[in-house]
CSV table of C-alpha atoms in Angstrom, one decimal:
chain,number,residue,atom,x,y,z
A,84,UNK,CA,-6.0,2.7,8.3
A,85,UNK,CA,-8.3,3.8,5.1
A,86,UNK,CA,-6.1,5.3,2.5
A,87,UNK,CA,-7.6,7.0,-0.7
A,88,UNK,CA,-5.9,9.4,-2.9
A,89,UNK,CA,-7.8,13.1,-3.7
A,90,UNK,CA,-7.6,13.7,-6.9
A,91,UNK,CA,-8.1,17.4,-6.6
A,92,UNK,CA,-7.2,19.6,-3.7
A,93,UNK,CA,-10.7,20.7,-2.8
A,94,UNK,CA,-11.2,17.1,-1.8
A,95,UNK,CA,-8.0,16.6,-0.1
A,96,UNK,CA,-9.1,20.2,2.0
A,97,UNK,CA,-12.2,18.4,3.2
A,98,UNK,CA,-10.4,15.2,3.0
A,99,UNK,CA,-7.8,16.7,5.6
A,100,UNK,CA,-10.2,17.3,8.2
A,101,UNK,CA,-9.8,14.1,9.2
A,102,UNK,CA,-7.1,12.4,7.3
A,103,UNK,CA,-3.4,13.0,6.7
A,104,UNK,CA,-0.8,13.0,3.9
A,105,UNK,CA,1.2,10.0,4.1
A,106,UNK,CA,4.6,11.4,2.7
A,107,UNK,CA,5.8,14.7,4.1
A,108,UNK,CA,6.3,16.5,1.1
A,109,UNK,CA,3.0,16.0,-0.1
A,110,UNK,CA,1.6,17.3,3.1
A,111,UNK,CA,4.2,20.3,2.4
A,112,UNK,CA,2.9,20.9,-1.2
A,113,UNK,CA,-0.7,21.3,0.7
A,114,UNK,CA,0.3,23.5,3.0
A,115,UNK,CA,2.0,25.7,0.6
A,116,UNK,CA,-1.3,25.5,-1.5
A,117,UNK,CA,-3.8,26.0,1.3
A,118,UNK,CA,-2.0,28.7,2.7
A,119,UNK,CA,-1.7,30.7,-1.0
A,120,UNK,CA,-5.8,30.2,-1.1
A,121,UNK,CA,-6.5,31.1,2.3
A,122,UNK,CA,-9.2,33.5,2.3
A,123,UNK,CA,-10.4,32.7,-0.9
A,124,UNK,CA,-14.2,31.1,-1.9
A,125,UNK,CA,-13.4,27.3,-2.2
A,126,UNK,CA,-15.1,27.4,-6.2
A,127,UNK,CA,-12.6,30.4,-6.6
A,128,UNK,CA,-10.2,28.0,-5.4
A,129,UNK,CA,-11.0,24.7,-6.8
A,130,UNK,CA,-10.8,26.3,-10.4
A,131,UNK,CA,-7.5,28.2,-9.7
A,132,UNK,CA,-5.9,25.0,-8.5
A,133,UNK,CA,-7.0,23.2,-11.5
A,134,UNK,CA,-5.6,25.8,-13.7
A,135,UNK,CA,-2.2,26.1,-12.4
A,136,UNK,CA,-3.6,29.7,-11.0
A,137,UNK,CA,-1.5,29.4,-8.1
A,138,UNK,CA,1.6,30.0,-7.2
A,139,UNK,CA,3.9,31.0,-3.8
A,140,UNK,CA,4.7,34.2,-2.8
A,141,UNK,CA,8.4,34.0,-5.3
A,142,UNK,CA,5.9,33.0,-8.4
A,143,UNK,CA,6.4,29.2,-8.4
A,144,UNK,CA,3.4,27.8,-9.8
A,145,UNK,CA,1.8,25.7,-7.3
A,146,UNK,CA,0.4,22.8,-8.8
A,147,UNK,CA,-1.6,19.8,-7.1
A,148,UNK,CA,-0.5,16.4,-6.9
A,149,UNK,CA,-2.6,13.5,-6.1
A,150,UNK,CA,-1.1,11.9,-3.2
A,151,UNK,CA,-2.0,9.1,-0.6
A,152,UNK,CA,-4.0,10.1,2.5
A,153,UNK,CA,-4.3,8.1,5.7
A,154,UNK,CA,-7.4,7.5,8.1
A,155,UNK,CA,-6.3,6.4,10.8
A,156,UNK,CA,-8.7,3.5,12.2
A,157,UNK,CA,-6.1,1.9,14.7
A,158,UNK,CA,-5.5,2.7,18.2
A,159,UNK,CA,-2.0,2.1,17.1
A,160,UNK,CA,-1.8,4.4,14.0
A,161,UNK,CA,-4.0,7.0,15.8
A,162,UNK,CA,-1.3,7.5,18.6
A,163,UNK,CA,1.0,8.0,15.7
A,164,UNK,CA,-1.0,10.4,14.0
A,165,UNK,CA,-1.5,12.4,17.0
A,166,UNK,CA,2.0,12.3,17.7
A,167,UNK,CA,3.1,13.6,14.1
A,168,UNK,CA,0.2,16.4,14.3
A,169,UNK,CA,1.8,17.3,17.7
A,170,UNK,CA,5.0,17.6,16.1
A,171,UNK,CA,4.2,19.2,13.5
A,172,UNK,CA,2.4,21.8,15.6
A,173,UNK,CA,5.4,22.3,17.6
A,174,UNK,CA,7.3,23.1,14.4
A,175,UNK,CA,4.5,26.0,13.1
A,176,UNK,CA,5.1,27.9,16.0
């Protein structure tokens, strides 16, 4: 796979469209971000990130970490990241 490593969350947002976080708590920590911005103009957002403007619904500041994302180019790694979207999916619900 391609791996490359957003430096800012409004590039791992488009970034996500068709990669994935390679360590689970990074892909938590994007969650938790995205879902504190949802609604929000993505300029709004991109600023607020970058100021530690953010935070969860307790007042933890939610700050943005660069992390590792995957695109997976494999038939092989694809499977797998089908099978951890599925998965994941099934735990949202």
């Amino acid at each position: 796979g391609l791996v490359m490593t957003p430096s800012r969350f409004h590039i791992a947002r488009v970034a996500a469209r068709h990669m994935v976080f390679a360590l689970p708590e990074a892909r938590a920590r994007y969650e938790a971000i995205r879902a504190a911005v949802a609604g929000r103009p993505p300029a709004e957002v991109a600023r607020q990130v970058a100021a530690g403007e953010i935070s969860d619904p307790d007042g933890t500041v939610l700050r943005w970490q660069p992390s590792p994302m995957v695109l997976p180019v494999s038939d092989r790694l694809r499977a797998f990241v089908a099978h951890e979207r599925d998965a994941i999916a099934q735990n949202e619900r």
